[in-house]
Short mmCIF file of C-alpha atoms in Angstrom, two decimals:
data_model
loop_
_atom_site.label_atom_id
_atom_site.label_comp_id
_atom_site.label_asym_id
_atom_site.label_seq_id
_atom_site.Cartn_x
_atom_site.Cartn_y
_atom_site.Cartn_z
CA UNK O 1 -17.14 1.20 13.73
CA UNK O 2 -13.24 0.77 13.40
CA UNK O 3 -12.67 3.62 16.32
CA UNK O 4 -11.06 6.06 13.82
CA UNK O 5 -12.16 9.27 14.03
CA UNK O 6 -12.69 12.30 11.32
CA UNK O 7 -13.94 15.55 11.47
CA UNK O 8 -15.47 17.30 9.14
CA UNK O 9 -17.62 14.04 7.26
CA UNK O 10 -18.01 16.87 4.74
CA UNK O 11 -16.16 19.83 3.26
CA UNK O 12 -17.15 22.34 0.44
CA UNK O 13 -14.37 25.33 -0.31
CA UNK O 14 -13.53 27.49 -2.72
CA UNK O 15 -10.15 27.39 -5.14
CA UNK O 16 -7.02 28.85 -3.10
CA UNK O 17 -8.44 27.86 0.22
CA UNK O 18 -7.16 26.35 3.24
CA UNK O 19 -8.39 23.38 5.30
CA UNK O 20 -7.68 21.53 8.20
CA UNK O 21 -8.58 18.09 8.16
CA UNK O 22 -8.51 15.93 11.76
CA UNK O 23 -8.07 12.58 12.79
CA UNK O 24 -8.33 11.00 15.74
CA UNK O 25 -6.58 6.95 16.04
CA UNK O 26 -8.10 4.16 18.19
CA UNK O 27 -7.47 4.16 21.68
CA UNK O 28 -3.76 2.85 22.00
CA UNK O 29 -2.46 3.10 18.40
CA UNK O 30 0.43 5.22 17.56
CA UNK O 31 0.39 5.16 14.10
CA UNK O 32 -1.78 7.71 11.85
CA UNK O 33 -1.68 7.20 7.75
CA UNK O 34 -3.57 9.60 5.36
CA UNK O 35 -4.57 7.78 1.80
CA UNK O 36 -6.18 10.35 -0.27
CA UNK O 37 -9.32 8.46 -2.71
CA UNK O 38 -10.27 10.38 -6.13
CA UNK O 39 -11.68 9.10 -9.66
CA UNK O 40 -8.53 9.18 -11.61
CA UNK O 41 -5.82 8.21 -9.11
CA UNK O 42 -7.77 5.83 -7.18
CA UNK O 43 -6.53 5.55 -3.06
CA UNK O 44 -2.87 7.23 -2.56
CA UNK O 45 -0.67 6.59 0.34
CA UNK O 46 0.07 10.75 1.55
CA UNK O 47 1.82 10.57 4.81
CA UNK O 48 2.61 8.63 7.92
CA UNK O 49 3.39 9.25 11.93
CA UNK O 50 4.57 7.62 14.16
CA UNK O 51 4.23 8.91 17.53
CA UNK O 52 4.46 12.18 16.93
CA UNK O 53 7.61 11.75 13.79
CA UNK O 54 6.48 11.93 10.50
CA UNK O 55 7.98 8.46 9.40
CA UNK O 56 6.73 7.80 5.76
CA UNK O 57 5.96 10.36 2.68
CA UNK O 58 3.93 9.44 -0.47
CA UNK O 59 2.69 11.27 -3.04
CA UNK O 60 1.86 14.11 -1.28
CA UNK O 61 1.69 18.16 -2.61
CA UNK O 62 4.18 20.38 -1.06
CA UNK O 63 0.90 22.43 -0.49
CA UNK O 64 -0.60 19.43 1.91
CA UNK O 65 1.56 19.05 5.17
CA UNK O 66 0.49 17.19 8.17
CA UNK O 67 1.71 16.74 12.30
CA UNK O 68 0.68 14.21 14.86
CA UNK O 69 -0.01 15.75 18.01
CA UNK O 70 1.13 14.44 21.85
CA UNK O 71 -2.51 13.42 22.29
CA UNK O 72 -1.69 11.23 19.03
CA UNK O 73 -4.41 12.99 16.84
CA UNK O 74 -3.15 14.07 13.52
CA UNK O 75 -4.36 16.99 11.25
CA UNK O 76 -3.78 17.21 7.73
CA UNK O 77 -3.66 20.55 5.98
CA UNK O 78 -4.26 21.39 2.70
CA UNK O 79 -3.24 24.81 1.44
CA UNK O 80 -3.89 26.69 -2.06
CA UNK O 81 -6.69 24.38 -2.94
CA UNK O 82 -7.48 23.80 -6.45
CA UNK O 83 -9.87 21.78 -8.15
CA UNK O 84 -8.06 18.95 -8.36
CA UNK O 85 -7.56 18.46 -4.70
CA UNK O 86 -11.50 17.37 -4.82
CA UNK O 87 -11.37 13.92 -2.96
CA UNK O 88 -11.81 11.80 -0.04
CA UNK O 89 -9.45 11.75 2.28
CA UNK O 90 -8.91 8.84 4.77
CA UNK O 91 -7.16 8.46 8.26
CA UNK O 92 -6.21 4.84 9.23
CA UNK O 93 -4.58 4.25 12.76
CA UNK O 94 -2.14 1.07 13.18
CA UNK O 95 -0.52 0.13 16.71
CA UNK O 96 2.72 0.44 15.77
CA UNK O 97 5.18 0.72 12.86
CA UNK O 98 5.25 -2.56 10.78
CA UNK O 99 2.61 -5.05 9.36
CA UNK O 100 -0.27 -4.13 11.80
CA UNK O 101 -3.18 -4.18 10.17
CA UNK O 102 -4.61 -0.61 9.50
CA UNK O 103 -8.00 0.76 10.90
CA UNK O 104 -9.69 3.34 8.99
CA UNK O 105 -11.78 6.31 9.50
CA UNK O 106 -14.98 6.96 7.62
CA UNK O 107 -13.60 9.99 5.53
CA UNK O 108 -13.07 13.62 4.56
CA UNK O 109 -14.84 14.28 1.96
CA UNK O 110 -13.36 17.79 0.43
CA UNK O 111 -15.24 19.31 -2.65
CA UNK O 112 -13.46 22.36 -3.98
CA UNK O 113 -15.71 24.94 -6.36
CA UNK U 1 8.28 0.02 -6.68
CA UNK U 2 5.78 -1.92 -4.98
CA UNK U 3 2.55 -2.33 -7.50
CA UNK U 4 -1.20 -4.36 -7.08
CA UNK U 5 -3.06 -4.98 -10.39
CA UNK U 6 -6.71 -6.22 -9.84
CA UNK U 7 -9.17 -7.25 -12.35
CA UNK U 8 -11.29 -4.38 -13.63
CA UNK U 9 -15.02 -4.35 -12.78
CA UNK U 10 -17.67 -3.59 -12.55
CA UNK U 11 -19.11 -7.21 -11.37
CA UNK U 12 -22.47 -8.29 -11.35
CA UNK U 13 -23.93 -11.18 -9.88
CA UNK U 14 -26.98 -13.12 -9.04
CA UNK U 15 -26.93 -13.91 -5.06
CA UNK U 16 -25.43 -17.78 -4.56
CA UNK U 17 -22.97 -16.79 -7.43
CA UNK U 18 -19.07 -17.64 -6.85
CA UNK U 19 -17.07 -14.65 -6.97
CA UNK U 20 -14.05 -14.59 -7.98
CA UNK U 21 -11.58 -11.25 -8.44
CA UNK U 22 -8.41 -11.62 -9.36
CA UNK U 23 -5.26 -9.61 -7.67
CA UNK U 24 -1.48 -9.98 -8.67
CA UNK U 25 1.35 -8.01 -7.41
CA UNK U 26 4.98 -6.81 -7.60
CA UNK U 27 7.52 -6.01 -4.72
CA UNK U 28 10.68 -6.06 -4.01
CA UNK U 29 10.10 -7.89 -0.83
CA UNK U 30 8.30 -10.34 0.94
CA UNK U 31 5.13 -8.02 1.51
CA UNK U 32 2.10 -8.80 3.20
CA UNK U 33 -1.45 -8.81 1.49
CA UNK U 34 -4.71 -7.51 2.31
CA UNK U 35 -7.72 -7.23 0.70
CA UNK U 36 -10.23 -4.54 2.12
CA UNK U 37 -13.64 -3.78 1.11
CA UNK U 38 -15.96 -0.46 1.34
CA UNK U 39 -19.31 -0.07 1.33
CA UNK U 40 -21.18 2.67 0.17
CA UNK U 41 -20.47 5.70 1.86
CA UNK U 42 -18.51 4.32 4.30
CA UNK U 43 -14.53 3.89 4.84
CA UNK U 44 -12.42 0.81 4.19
CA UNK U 45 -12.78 -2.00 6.42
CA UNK U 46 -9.77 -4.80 6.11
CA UNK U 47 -11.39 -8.08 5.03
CA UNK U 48 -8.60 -10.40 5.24
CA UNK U 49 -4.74 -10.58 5.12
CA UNK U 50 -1.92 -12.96 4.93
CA UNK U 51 1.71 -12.17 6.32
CA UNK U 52 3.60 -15.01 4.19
CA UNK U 53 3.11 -17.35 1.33
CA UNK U 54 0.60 -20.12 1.09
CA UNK U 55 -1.16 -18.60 4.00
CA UNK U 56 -4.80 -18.42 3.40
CA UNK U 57 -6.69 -15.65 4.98
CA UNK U 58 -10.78 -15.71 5.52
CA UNK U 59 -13.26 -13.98 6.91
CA UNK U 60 -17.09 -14.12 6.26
CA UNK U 61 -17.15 -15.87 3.64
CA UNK U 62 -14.54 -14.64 1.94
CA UNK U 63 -10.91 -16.22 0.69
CA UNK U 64 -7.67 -15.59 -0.48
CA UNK U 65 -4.29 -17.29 -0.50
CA UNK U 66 -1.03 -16.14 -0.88
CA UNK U 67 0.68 -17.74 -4.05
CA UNK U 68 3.73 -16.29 -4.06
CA UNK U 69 4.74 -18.60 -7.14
CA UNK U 70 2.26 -16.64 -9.41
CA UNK U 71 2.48 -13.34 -7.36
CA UNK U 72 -0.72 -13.68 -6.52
CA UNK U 73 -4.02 -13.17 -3.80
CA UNK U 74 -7.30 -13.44 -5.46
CA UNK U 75 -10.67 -13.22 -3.49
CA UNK U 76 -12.70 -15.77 -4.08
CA UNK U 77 -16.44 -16.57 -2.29
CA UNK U 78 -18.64 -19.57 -3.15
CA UNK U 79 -21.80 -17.73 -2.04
CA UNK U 80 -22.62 -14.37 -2.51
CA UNK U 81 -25.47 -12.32 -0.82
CA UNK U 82 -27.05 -9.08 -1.66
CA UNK U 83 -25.21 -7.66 1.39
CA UNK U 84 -21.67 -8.43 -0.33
CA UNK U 85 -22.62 -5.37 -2.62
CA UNK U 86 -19.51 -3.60 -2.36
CA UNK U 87 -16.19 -2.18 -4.16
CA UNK U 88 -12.64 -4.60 -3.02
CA UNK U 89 -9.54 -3.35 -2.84
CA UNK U 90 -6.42 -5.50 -3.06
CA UNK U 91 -3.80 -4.15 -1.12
CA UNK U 92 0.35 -4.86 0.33
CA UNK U 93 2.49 -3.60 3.04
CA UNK U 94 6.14 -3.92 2.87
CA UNK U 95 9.07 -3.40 5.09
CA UNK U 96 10.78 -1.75 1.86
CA UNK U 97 8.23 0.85 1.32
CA UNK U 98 7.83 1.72 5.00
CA UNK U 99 4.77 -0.14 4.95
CA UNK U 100 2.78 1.51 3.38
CA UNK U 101 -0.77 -0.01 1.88
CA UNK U 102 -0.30 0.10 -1.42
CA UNK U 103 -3.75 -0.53 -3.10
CA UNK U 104 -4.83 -1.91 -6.71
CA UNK U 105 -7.58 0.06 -8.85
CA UNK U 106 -10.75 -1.39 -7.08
CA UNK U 107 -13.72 -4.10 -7.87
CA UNK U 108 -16.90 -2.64 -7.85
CA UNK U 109 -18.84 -5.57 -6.86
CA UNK U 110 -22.99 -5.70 -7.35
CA UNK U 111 -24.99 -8.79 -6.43
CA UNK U 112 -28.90 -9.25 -7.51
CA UNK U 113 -31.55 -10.87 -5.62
#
């Protein structure tokens, strides 16, 4: 258990949808990454906080935005679904900005019909 | 940009087998390396890392040292169980890409009894 936190495990929508995806770090870390994991573009860096700041974009849809909260939880939304968007998505926690190893959650994973 | 080729599975192997994948990478910087492995059904957990070169990281088993002559970090373990039945993802972080994990294509690992 790596003390990352998701919620939903699981996630079936239909096409033009929107979901909320949540994340909570490990006790203490103030960093919150979201890596999205599908067939044909294997794991993807999205987005990155910091303390509340975004700090870091990747290749992330202009339909999929993200915050970090004060209670350091983060929740990724993901508007206008399409089939495409079918994946798993991943939260990893660091302490801080920098090489700290990264901590990940078990997973989103989001089927769209 | 900042780029991880690994060797393409899948890999099958008797148990006691040496292992071997091979990882090579390009970055502009002096990142640091990681190689994480996942289960089945279950999110990444980081293996082993090294910050700088010639630095050999290990954990259960597993090696990996940081050649940064050949641009290089393969995994290597002289002993493989049943258990080790996973897929391994190379990975870097660099100060130049906001460190971000940057991940190679996946092994998908099997081992026979």
């Amino acid at each position: 258990d790596s003390g990352v936190t998701q919620t939903p495990k699981h996630l079936i929508t239909a096409t033009g949808q929107r979901v909320t995806l949540r994340c909570s770090p490990r006790s203490g870390d103030l960093s919150v990454y979201w890596y999205q994991q599908s067939l044909d573009q294997g794991l993807q860096f999205l987005i990155q906080y910091y303390n509340g700041e975004e700090r870091a974009k990747g290749n992330i849809l202009e339909r999929f935005s993200a915050q970090q909260f004060p209670d350091l939880h983060s929740e990724l939304n993901l508007s206008s679904l399409e089939l495409g968007d079918s994946a798993l998505y991943f939260c990893a926690s660091s302490v801080g900005q920098g090489v700290y190893e990264q901590y990940f959650g078990p997973g989103t994973r989001l089927t769209v019909t | 940009g900042d780029s991880v080729t690994q060797m393409e599975g899948p890999v099958t192997l008797s148990e006691e087998a040496f292992l071997t994948i091979n990882c090579t990478y390009t970055a502009t910087g002096y990142p640091s390396l990681f190689w994480y492995v996942q289960y089945p059904g279950e999110g990444l957990q980081l293996l082993l890392k090294a910050t700088k070169a010639d630095d050999k990281g290990s954990n259960k088993g597993f090696e990996a040292t940081y050649r940064k002559e050949t641009t290089s970090f393969h995994l290597e373990k002289g002993s493989v169980q049943v258990s080790d039945s996973a897929v391994y993802f190379c990975a870097l972080s660099d100060r130049g890409n906001d460190y971000k994990l940057s991940f190679g294509a996946g092994t998908t690992v099997t081992v026979r009894a």
